[in-house]
XYZ file of C-alpha atoms in Angstrom:
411
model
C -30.144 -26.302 37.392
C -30.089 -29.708 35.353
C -27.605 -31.818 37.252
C -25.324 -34.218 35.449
C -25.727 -38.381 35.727
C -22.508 -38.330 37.728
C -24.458 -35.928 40.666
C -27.698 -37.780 40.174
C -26.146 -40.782 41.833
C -25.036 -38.951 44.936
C -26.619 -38.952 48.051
C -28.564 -35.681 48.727
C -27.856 -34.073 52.419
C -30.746 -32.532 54.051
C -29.376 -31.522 57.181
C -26.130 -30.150 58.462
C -25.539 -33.495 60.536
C -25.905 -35.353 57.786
C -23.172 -33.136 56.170
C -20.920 -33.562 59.570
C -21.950 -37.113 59.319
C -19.900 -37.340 56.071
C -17.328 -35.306 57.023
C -16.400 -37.298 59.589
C -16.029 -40.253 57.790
C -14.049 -39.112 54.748
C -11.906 -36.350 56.373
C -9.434 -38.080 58.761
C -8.907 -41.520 58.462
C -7.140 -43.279 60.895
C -4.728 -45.851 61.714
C -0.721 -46.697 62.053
C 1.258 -43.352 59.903
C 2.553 -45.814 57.358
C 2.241 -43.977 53.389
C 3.968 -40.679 52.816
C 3.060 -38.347 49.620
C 3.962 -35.783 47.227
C 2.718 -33.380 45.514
C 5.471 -31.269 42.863
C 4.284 -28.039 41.468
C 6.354 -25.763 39.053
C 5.976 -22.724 37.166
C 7.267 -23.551 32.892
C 9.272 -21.480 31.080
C 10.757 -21.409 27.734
C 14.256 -22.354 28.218
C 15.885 -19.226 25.658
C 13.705 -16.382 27.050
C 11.985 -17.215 30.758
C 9.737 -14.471 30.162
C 8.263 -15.796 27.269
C 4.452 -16.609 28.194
C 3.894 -20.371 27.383
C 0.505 -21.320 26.052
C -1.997 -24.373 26.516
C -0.997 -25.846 23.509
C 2.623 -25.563 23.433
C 2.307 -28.374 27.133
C -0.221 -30.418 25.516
C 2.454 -30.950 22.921
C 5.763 -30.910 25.554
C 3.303 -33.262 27.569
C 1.928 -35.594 25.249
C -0.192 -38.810 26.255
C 0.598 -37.601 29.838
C -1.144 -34.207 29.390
C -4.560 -33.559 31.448
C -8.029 -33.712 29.947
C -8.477 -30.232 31.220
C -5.871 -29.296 28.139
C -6.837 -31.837 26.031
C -9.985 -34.207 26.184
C -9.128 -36.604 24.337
C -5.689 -37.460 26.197
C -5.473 -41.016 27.413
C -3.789 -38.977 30.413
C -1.174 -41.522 30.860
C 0.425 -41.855 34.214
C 4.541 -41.461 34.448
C 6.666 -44.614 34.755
C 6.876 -45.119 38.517
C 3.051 -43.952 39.207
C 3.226 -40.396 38.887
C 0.359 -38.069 37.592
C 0.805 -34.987 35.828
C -1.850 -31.852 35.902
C -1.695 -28.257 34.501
C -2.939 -25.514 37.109
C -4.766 -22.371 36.155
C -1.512 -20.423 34.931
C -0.153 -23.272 33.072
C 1.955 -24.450 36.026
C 3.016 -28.083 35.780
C 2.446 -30.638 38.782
C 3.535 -34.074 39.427
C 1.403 -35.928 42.454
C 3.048 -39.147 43.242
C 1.478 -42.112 44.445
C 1.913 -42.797 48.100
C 4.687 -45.097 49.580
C 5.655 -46.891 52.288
C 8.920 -45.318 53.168
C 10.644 -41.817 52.596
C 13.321 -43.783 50.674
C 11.111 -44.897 48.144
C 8.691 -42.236 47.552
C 12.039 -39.940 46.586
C 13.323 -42.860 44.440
C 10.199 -43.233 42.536
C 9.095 -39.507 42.128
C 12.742 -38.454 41.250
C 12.365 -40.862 38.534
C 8.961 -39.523 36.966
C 10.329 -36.314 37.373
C 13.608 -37.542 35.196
C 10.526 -38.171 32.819
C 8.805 -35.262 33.167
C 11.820 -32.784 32.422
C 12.477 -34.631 29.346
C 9.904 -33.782 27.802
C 10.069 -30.703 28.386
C 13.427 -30.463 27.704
C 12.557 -31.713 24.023
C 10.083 -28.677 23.436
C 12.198 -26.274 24.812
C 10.905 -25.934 28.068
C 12.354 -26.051 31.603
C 11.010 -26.140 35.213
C 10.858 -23.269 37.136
C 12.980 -23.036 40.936
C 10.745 -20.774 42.900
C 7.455 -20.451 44.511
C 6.554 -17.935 42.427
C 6.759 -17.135 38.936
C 9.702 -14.203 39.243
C 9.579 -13.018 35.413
C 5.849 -13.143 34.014
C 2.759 -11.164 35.217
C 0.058 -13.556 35.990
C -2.267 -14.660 32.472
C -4.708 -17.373 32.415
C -3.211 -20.444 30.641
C -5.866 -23.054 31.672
C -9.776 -21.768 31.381
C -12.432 -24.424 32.667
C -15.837 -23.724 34.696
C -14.355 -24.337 38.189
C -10.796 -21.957 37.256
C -13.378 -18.889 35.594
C -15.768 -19.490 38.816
C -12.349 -18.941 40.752
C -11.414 -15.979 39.229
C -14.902 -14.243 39.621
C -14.996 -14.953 43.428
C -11.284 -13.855 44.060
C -11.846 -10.840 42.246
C -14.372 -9.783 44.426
C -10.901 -9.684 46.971
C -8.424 -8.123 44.424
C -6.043 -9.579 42.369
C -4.633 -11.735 45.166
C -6.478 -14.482 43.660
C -5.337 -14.058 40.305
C -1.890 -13.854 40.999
C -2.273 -16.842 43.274
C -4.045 -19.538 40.275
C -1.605 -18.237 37.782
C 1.545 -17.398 39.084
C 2.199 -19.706 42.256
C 4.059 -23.125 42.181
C 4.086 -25.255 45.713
C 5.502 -28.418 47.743
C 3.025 -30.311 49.254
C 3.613 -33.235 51.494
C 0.878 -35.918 52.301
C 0.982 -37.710 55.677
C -0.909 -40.190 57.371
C -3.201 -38.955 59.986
C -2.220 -41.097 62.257
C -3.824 -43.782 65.304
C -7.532 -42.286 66.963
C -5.279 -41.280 69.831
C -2.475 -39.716 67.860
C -4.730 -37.866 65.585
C -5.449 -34.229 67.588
C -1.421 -34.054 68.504
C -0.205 -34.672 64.456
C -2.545 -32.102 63.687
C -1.592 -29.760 66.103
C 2.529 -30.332 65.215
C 2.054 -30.165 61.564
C 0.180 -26.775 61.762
C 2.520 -25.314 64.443
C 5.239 -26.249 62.591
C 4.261 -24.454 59.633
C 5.303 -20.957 59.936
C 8.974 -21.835 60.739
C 9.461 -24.323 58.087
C 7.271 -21.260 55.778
C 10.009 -19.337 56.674
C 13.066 -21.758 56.414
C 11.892 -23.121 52.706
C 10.914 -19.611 51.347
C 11.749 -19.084 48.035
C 9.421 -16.449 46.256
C 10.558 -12.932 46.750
C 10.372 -12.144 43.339
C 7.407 -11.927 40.993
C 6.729 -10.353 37.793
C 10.170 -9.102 37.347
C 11.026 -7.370 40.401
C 11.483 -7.845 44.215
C 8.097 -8.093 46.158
C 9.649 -7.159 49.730
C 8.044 -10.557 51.122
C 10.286 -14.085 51.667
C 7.174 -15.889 50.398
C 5.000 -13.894 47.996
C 3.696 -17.357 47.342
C 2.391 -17.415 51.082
C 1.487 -13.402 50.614
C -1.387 -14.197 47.790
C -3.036 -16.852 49.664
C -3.152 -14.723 52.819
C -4.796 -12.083 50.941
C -7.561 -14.084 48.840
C -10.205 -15.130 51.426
C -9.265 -15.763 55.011
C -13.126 -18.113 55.258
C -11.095 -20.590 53.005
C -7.214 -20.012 53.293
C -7.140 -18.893 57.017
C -5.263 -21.979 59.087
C -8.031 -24.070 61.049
C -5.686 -25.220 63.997
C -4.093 -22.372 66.022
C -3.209 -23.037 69.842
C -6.182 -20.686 70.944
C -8.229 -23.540 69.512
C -5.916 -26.691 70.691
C -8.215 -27.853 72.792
C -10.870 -28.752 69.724
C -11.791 -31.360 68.325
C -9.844 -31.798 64.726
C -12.864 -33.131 63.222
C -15.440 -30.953 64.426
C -13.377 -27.835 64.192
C -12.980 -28.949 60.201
C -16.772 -29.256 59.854
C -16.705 -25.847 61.573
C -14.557 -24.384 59.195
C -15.772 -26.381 56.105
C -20.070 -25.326 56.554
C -19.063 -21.902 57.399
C -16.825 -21.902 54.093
C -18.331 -19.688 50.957
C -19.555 -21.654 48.043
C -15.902 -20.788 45.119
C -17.960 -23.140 42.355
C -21.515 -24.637 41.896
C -21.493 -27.074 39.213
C -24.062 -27.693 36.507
C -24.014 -28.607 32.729
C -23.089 -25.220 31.445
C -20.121 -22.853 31.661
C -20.407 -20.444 34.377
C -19.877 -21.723 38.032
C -19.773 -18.549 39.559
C -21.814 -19.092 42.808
C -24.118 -16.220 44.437
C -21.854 -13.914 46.589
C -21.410 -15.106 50.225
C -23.338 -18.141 50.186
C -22.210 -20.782 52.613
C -22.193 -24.496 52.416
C -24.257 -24.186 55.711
C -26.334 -22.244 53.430
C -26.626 -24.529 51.123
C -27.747 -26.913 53.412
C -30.344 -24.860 54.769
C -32.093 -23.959 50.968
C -30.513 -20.993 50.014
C -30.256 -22.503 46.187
C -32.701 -23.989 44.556
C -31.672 -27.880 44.636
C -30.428 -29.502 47.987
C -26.669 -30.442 48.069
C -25.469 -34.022 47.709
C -22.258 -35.942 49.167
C -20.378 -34.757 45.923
C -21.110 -31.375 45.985
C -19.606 -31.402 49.851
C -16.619 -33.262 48.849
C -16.305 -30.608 46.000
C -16.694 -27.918 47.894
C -13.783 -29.632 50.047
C -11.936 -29.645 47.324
C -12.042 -25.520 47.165
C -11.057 -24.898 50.631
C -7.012 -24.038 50.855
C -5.806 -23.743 54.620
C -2.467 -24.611 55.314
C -3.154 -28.107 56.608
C -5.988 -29.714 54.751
C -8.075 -32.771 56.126
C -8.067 -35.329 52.938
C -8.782 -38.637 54.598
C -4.496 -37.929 55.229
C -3.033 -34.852 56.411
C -1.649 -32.515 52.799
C 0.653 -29.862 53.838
C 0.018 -26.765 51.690
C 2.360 -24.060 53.130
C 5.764 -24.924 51.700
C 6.708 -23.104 48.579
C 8.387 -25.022 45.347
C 12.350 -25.889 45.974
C 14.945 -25.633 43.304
C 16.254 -29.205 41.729
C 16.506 -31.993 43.993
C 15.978 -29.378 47.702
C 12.176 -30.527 47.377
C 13.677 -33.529 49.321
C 14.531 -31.878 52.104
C 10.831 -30.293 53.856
C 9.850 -33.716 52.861
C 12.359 -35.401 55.196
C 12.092 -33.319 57.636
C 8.323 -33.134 57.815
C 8.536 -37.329 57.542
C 11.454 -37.379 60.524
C 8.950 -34.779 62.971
C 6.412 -36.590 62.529
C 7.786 -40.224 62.286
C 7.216 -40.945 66.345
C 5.183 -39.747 69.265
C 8.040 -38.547 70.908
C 9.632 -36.203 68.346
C 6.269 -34.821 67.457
C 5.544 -33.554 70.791
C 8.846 -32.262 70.741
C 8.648 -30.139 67.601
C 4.564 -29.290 68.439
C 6.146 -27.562 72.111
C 8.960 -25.859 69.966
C 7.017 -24.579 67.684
C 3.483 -23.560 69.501
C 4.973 -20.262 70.398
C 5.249 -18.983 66.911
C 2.541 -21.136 65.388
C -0.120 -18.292 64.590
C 3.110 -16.315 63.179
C 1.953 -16.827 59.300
C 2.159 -13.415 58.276
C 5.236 -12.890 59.738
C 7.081 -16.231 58.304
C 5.935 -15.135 54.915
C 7.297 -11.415 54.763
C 10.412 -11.496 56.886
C 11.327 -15.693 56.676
C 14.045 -16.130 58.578
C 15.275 -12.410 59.977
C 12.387 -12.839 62.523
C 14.203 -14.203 65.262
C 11.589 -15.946 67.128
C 11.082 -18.013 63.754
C 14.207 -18.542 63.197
C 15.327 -19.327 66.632
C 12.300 -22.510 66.299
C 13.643 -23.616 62.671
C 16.896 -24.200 63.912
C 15.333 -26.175 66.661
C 13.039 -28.105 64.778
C 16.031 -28.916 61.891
C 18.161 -30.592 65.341
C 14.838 -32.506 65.884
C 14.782 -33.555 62.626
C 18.701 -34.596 62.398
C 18.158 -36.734 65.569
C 15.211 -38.850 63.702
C 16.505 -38.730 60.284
C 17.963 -42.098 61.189
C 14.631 -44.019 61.642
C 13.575 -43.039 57.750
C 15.878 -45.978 56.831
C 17.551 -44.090 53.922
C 19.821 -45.077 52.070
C 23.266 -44.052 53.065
C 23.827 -41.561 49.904
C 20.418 -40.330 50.364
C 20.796 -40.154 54.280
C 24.063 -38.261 54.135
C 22.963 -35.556 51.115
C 19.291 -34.994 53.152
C 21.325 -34.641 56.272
C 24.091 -32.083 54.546
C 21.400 -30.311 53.518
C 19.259 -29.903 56.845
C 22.667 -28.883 58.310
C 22.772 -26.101 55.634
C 19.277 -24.900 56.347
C 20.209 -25.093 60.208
C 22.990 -22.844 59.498
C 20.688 -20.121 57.779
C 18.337 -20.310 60.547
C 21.064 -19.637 63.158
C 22.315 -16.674 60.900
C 18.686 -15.202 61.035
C 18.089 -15.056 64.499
C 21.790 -13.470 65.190
């Protein structure tokens, strides 16, 4: 395979521990939990008929100078007005990732702004956000082909149509945190995947899809359960709290199978079942560089993933402003020692209960019964976001309300 410049100046890894090596260095970085992030994703619709299919050129137009390369190459890909930038998935879903801030307060000021921005021009071609996690009118079509999304489809195939209806038809909330001081690192990564099947089941919002009811709280969740457990499978569960975040990453990450390997033609599509690991060891015909590892990072999809920060996956898209609320109450968990060990020993109980938070949300009591819990925990440290006061009194309304729906659950 005839590599491009871009690879050429990588450094080639000839041995898993130089892989680890990396790994280690890029995957958690450390220090005082100051910058939160997030990540907005959306199904688009046509605002007269929402089960109108929208095509790739009808965003490039709605989008203009902010539209992605990967819909039109010769966009300048302009950023939004408060930092903002704006992608277009696989299914043509439409995703705002803000740049990081310093407080709570001003990460929702800013990326309510750019999304202000964003909906008006859609708005102006006829096009509005969708409220859901998953698209609850349209069977899933590609919108978006590139090397890496048709190498995507070929290996999820192999699965059944899980994957498709995953890239096309999904729209998340992700929230980016800091990983936190040496010492704090293991516990923060232990609370923020324990605390992910009760918040799943809290902030579900997909149990439609393709025009009908699916049976499941999350059918968002439900697809990326069913695609490939060896890249979408959690890596933290408390059978494995005792080990070592970074090494059990580098576990997980080596034993991963290849989704895309890149070259200067179209098709990506790696042989079935080769590993990274694999990789490493010769199983293709060039050795593997620190790009191709950081790629191949960039193909993995647990729950929690290790990006130098700590990006929560498993939250599906909220309707209007409500994509406030998992943020504040993911910031307010994890905003001191204390309150994190408090929500990690509520929520260790039900924290392999994926499956279970995605079908039934909140009518499984045990899940429930730990939302509520963890929504009192965040109430008591909403305070030390330093909102302000119209901000602090609508996020705390609204945590009350979801409180209120977990306590009807579990009676």
């Amino acid at each position: 395979m005839v590599m491009s410049p871009e690879l050429d100046r990588a450094i080639v890894l000839r041995d898993e521990a130089a892989a680890r090596g990396h790994m280690a260095r890029i995957c958690f970085k450390t220090g005082p939990p100051t910058l939160t992030g997030v990540e907005l994703e959306w199904t688009v619709h046509d605002a007269a008929d929402p089960t109108r299919p929208v095509d790739r050129e009808r965003l490039r137009r709605a989008l203009g100078r902010h539209s992605p390369v990967t819909i039109d190459p010769t966009s300048p890909a302009a950023g939004l007005r408060r930092g903002g930038t704006v992608t277009v998935e696989p299914g043509g879903q439409v995703e705002i990732s803000s740049a990081p801030r310093p407080s709570v307060a001003a990460l929702i000021l800013a990326t309510e702004a750019d999304l202000a921005e964003l909906r008006a021009l859609l708005d102006a071609a006829g096009l509005v956000l969708g409220r859901t996690g998953m698209d609850p009118w349209r069977p899933p079509r590609p919108v978006v082909e590139t090397p890496r999304y048709r190498a995507m489809r070929c290996v999820f195939d192999r699965h059944g149509p899980a994957g498709r209806a995953m890239m096309y038809s999904t729209a998340g909330l992700q929230v980016c945190l800091d990983a936190g001081e040496p010492d704090r690192v293991a516990e923060r990564w232990a609370a923020v995947h324990a605390v992910g099947p009760p918040l799943l089941a809290a902030f579900a919002t997909a149990d439609r899809y393709a025009g009908r009811r699916t049976g499941w709280a999350s059918t968002r969740m439900a697809a990326w359960l069913a695609i490939d457990p060896a890249r979408t499978r959690p890596v933290w569960s408390p059978a494995r709290a005792h080990l070592d975040p970074v090494a059990t990453w580098t576990e997980y990450a080596l034993a991963a199978p290849l989704l895309c390997v890149r070259g200067d033609g179209p098709d990506w599509t790696p042989p079935p079942g080769v590993t990274f690991a694999d990789w490493l060891a010769g199983a293709l015909p060039h050795p593997p560089s620190t790009d191709d590892l950081e790629y191949h990072l960039s193909t993995l999809f647990p729950p929690v993933r290790p990006r130098g920060y700590l990006e929560v996956r498993y939250l599906d898209a909220q309707p209007g402003r409500e994509w406030t609320v998992p943020l504040a109450v993911l910031a307010a968990l994890l905003g001191d020692p204390a309150t994190t060990r408090d929500a990690l020993a509520v929520a260790t109980p039900v924290a392999d209960r994926w499956s279970a938070a995605a079908r039934r949300g909140l009518t499984e009591r045990p899940l429930a019964t730990a939302a509520a819990a963890l929504f009192d925990l965040a109430l008591a440290a909403l305070p030390r976001l330093d909102l302000p006061a119209g901000i602090h009194d609508e996020t705390s309304r609204a945590i009350r309300r979801r409180r209120a729906a977990a306590e009807r659950g579990h009676r």
